[in-house]
Amino acid sequence: MSRVCNKKPSVCTDEPLSNDEICHRLAVMLHVLSSCYGPRGRLKQIHNNVGGNFHSTSTSSVLIRAVTFSDPLLKLIAAAISDHTARFSDCGLFTGVFCLGLIENARRLGLRSAVATRVYKYLLNECNRYLSADDCGCKVQVDFSSVRSLVTLAHTVVTSKPACMLDSDESQHIASLTVQAFLQSVPSASSNVFGKTLVVAVEGQPVRDSAVFPGLLVEVPILQSVDLNRSPGPYKIVLFSTSLSGDCSEIGEAALEIQVGINPEMVVLEQLLKLGERVVHDGVEVFACQKVIHPVLQQYLKERGLVVIERLGLALMEPIAQMTGALIMASICSPVPAKAYGQIRGLHLHRIGSKEHLQLLPFGEAAVNTMVLCHRNETMLEELKVTCQRAEHVLRLTLKEPYALIGGGCTETVLSGYIKYTVENKVSEAASALKCSHTEFLLATEAFCCSLQSVALSLAHKDQHFLKDLTHAHCWVTEKDAHSQTTAMHLCSCGLVKERADLEKIFFNIPLNTAHLSFLPAPIKPDVQPRLLDSFTAKLNALNVAAETANLVLDARIFLLGAPDCTTGGLKTGD
């Protein structure tokens, strides 16, 4: 094929961080991500330049997926955020804000890239060592004998997404349901297979109607001809993944030789009816199919008292097979073996909004459940669905590492205070090992600590000011006059430290008071449960991903960007 236009040469960008336009794009990305951060984050409405739906969100995974980046550096950072959230669900905005803060502060302080990357790597190791230590001042044990810490973890995730549009009672209700769904999906001691939680979204109903049901809820048409008040279970169930519509779909593109007088549709229908006779003879009471079932076969089965479910879809096949123990049948040409049948404990019909759902109750110890989420409109419902799925994933991470980090910006301020105090006591040794001057080492440390504190400051929005106490290095928020030291604050942001007369504080988001005193954060013996908790596993990985990605960007010297080929319709969209 001849070219429509001449191929353009690749574009070579030397020292990308010295390019003002690229740095401006990084600054815009930092502003976008930081303004989304926390319960008071600003929502972003996204609409691409070729049409499509609007997205209203403050969730990093939705935001990054909906935006197309044209700059290689931005693509690299966006890919790092996406990969992190795909694995850990939480702390995507933390990853982006901290990473971009490290890059911006290194440039602002005039640090050489090589020095910044070496010092950042050294400080990252110090952070990992401190956070993994038993005496870490910002880590708490998750107590599985009580649901309080689990509810707090889930509540922190839910309330951090303002696009869900939940009031305090609704947030607490959704957090409790998330914990309930998580606990019901935890397998028993005799099983090593983790359960599943499926989400059914119902638009137009109040949030308080949301609930968790054991087993699976399957949307069905009105089952007027089926009597669900049958004898007690268990009931046999058979599960098909192939189409039972009678359209010869199994044959695919193969050629058929048909004798004169033979109707292939009737032959397939006869085969389907033989299949129906077999499952009725075997005592099956629930007949389920991923795709369409022929109306004649449906009528035959319903007349004999079977519950017929069609159009299940691919997403439900594996959970149903896991819950029932049924083998998924992929052909109608071979008989159904006895071992292919599964079992369910019972059936219930639920009317949720304008739709009916059939509940399949698990038989035995199958840890499968369904969370029904209700909200007033589609946008809020979609954001709530994503948030609940990520909150449950965060709870699952605690099974591997039963720890959480204090929230509300306190982890960032404590970690920043600890790093600054620790490294100042070994400047000469560290600077010599990293082959840099004392001044460069201290500047890089300042950049690292300021980047941590900038994450906490991202939680502050209009009419809010942040303080740090000079004893425990916890974060305090006031919405009153920032220049008044008499502002009443009863608890720090995470809720662990109580206000007292001898607790001195400084404002660290006021330009005229930017002095960061160096001191070792004092340990706390808490007598209360933190009111905000973040995932330990997710935030620890986010910290490492952010620092390593920032080092990659700072190390970049040359970018080769191939020009789009006219024949391939290459499209370059704005940031």
Short mmCIF file of N, CA, C and O in Angstrom, two decimals, residues 34 45-46 168 179 200 223 271 275 303 329 337 352 358 369 389 395 457 513 548:
data_model
loop_
_atom_site.label_atom_id
_atom_site.label_comp_id
_atom_site.label_asym_id
_atom_site.label_seq_id
_atom_site.Cartn_x
_atom_site.Cartn_y
_atom_site.Cartn_z
N SER A 34 -3.26 16.04 42.70
CA SER A 34 -3.31 16.52 44.08
C SER A 34 -4.66 17.14 44.42
O SER A 34 -5.13 17.03 45.55
N GLN A 45 -14.26 16.22 35.51
CA GLN A 45 -15.15 15.79 34.43
C GLN A 45 -14.31 15.62 33.17
O GLN A 45 -13.66 16.57 32.71
N ILE A 46 -14.33 14.42 32.62
CA ILE A 46 -13.47 14.08 31.49
C ILE A 46 -14.33 13.79 30.27
O ILE A 46 -15.30 13.03 30.33
N SER A 168 -22.74 10.87 55.93
CA SER A 168 -22.00 10.09 56.93
C SER A 168 -22.67 8.75 57.23
O SER A 168 -21.98 7.73 57.36
N VAL A 179 -17.21 -4.77 54.62
CA VAL A 179 -16.58 -5.68 55.57
C VAL A 179 -17.36 -6.99 55.65
O VAL A 179 -16.78 -8.08 55.70
N VAL A 200 -23.84 -6.24 42.16
CA VAL A 200 -25.01 -5.95 41.33
C VAL A 200 -25.39 -4.49 41.57
O VAL A 200 -25.65 -4.09 42.71
N LEU A 223 -40.63 -15.01 36.86
CA LEU A 223 -40.75 -16.48 36.83
C LEU A 223 -42.15 -16.89 37.29
O LEU A 223 -42.33 -17.53 38.33
N GLN A 271 -31.70 -32.92 19.22
CA GLN A 271 -30.56 -33.16 20.11
C GLN A 271 -30.74 -32.38 21.42
O GLN A 271 -30.43 -32.89 22.50
N LEU A 275 -31.18 -33.82 25.24
CA LEU A 275 -30.43 -33.29 26.38
C LEU A 275 -31.36 -32.95 27.52
O LEU A 275 -31.09 -33.25 28.70
N GLU A 303 -42.13 -26.94 31.89
CA GLU A 303 -43.31 -27.78 32.11
C GLU A 303 -43.02 -28.91 33.08
O GLU A 303 -43.94 -29.45 33.71
N MET A 329 -20.31 -27.39 30.99
CA MET A 329 -20.44 -28.20 29.79
C MET A 329 -20.32 -27.30 28.55
O MET A 329 -20.99 -26.27 28.46
N PRO A 337 -22.12 -36.10 32.09
CA PRO A 337 -21.73 -37.10 33.10
C PRO A 337 -22.28 -36.71 34.47
O PRO A 337 -22.54 -35.53 34.75
N ILE A 352 -35.67 -6.19 43.39
CA ILE A 352 -34.84 -5.04 43.75
C ILE A 352 -35.08 -3.96 42.71
O ILE A 352 -34.70 -4.10 41.55
N LEU A 358 -32.84 -13.84 41.03
CA LEU A 358 -32.94 -15.16 41.63
C LEU A 358 -31.68 -15.42 42.45
O LEU A 358 -30.56 -15.31 41.93
N ASN A 369 -20.60 -14.55 47.64
CA ASN A 369 -21.71 -13.69 48.01
C ASN A 369 -21.89 -12.58 46.99
O ASN A 369 -21.03 -12.37 46.13
N GLN A 389 -15.37 -2.25 45.35
CA GLN A 389 -14.50 -3.34 44.90
C GLN A 389 -13.07 -3.12 45.36
O GLN A 389 -12.38 -4.06 45.78
N LEU A 395 -9.06 -4.81 52.06
CA LEU A 395 -9.26 -5.69 53.21
C LEU A 395 -8.58 -7.04 52.99
O LEU A 395 -8.03 -7.62 53.94
N LEU A 457 -0.40 17.76 52.51
CA LEU A 457 -0.99 19.07 52.21
C LEU A 457 -2.04 18.98 51.10
O LEU A 457 -2.90 19.86 51.01
N ASN A 513 5.80 30.67 57.32
CA ASN A 513 6.23 29.80 58.42
C ASN A 513 6.61 28.44 57.86
O ASN A 513 5.94 27.44 58.09
N GLU A 548 10.83 5.12 42.73
CA GLU A 548 11.55 4.50 41.62
C GLU A 548 11.18 5.12 40.29
O GLU A 548 12.03 5.31 39.41
#
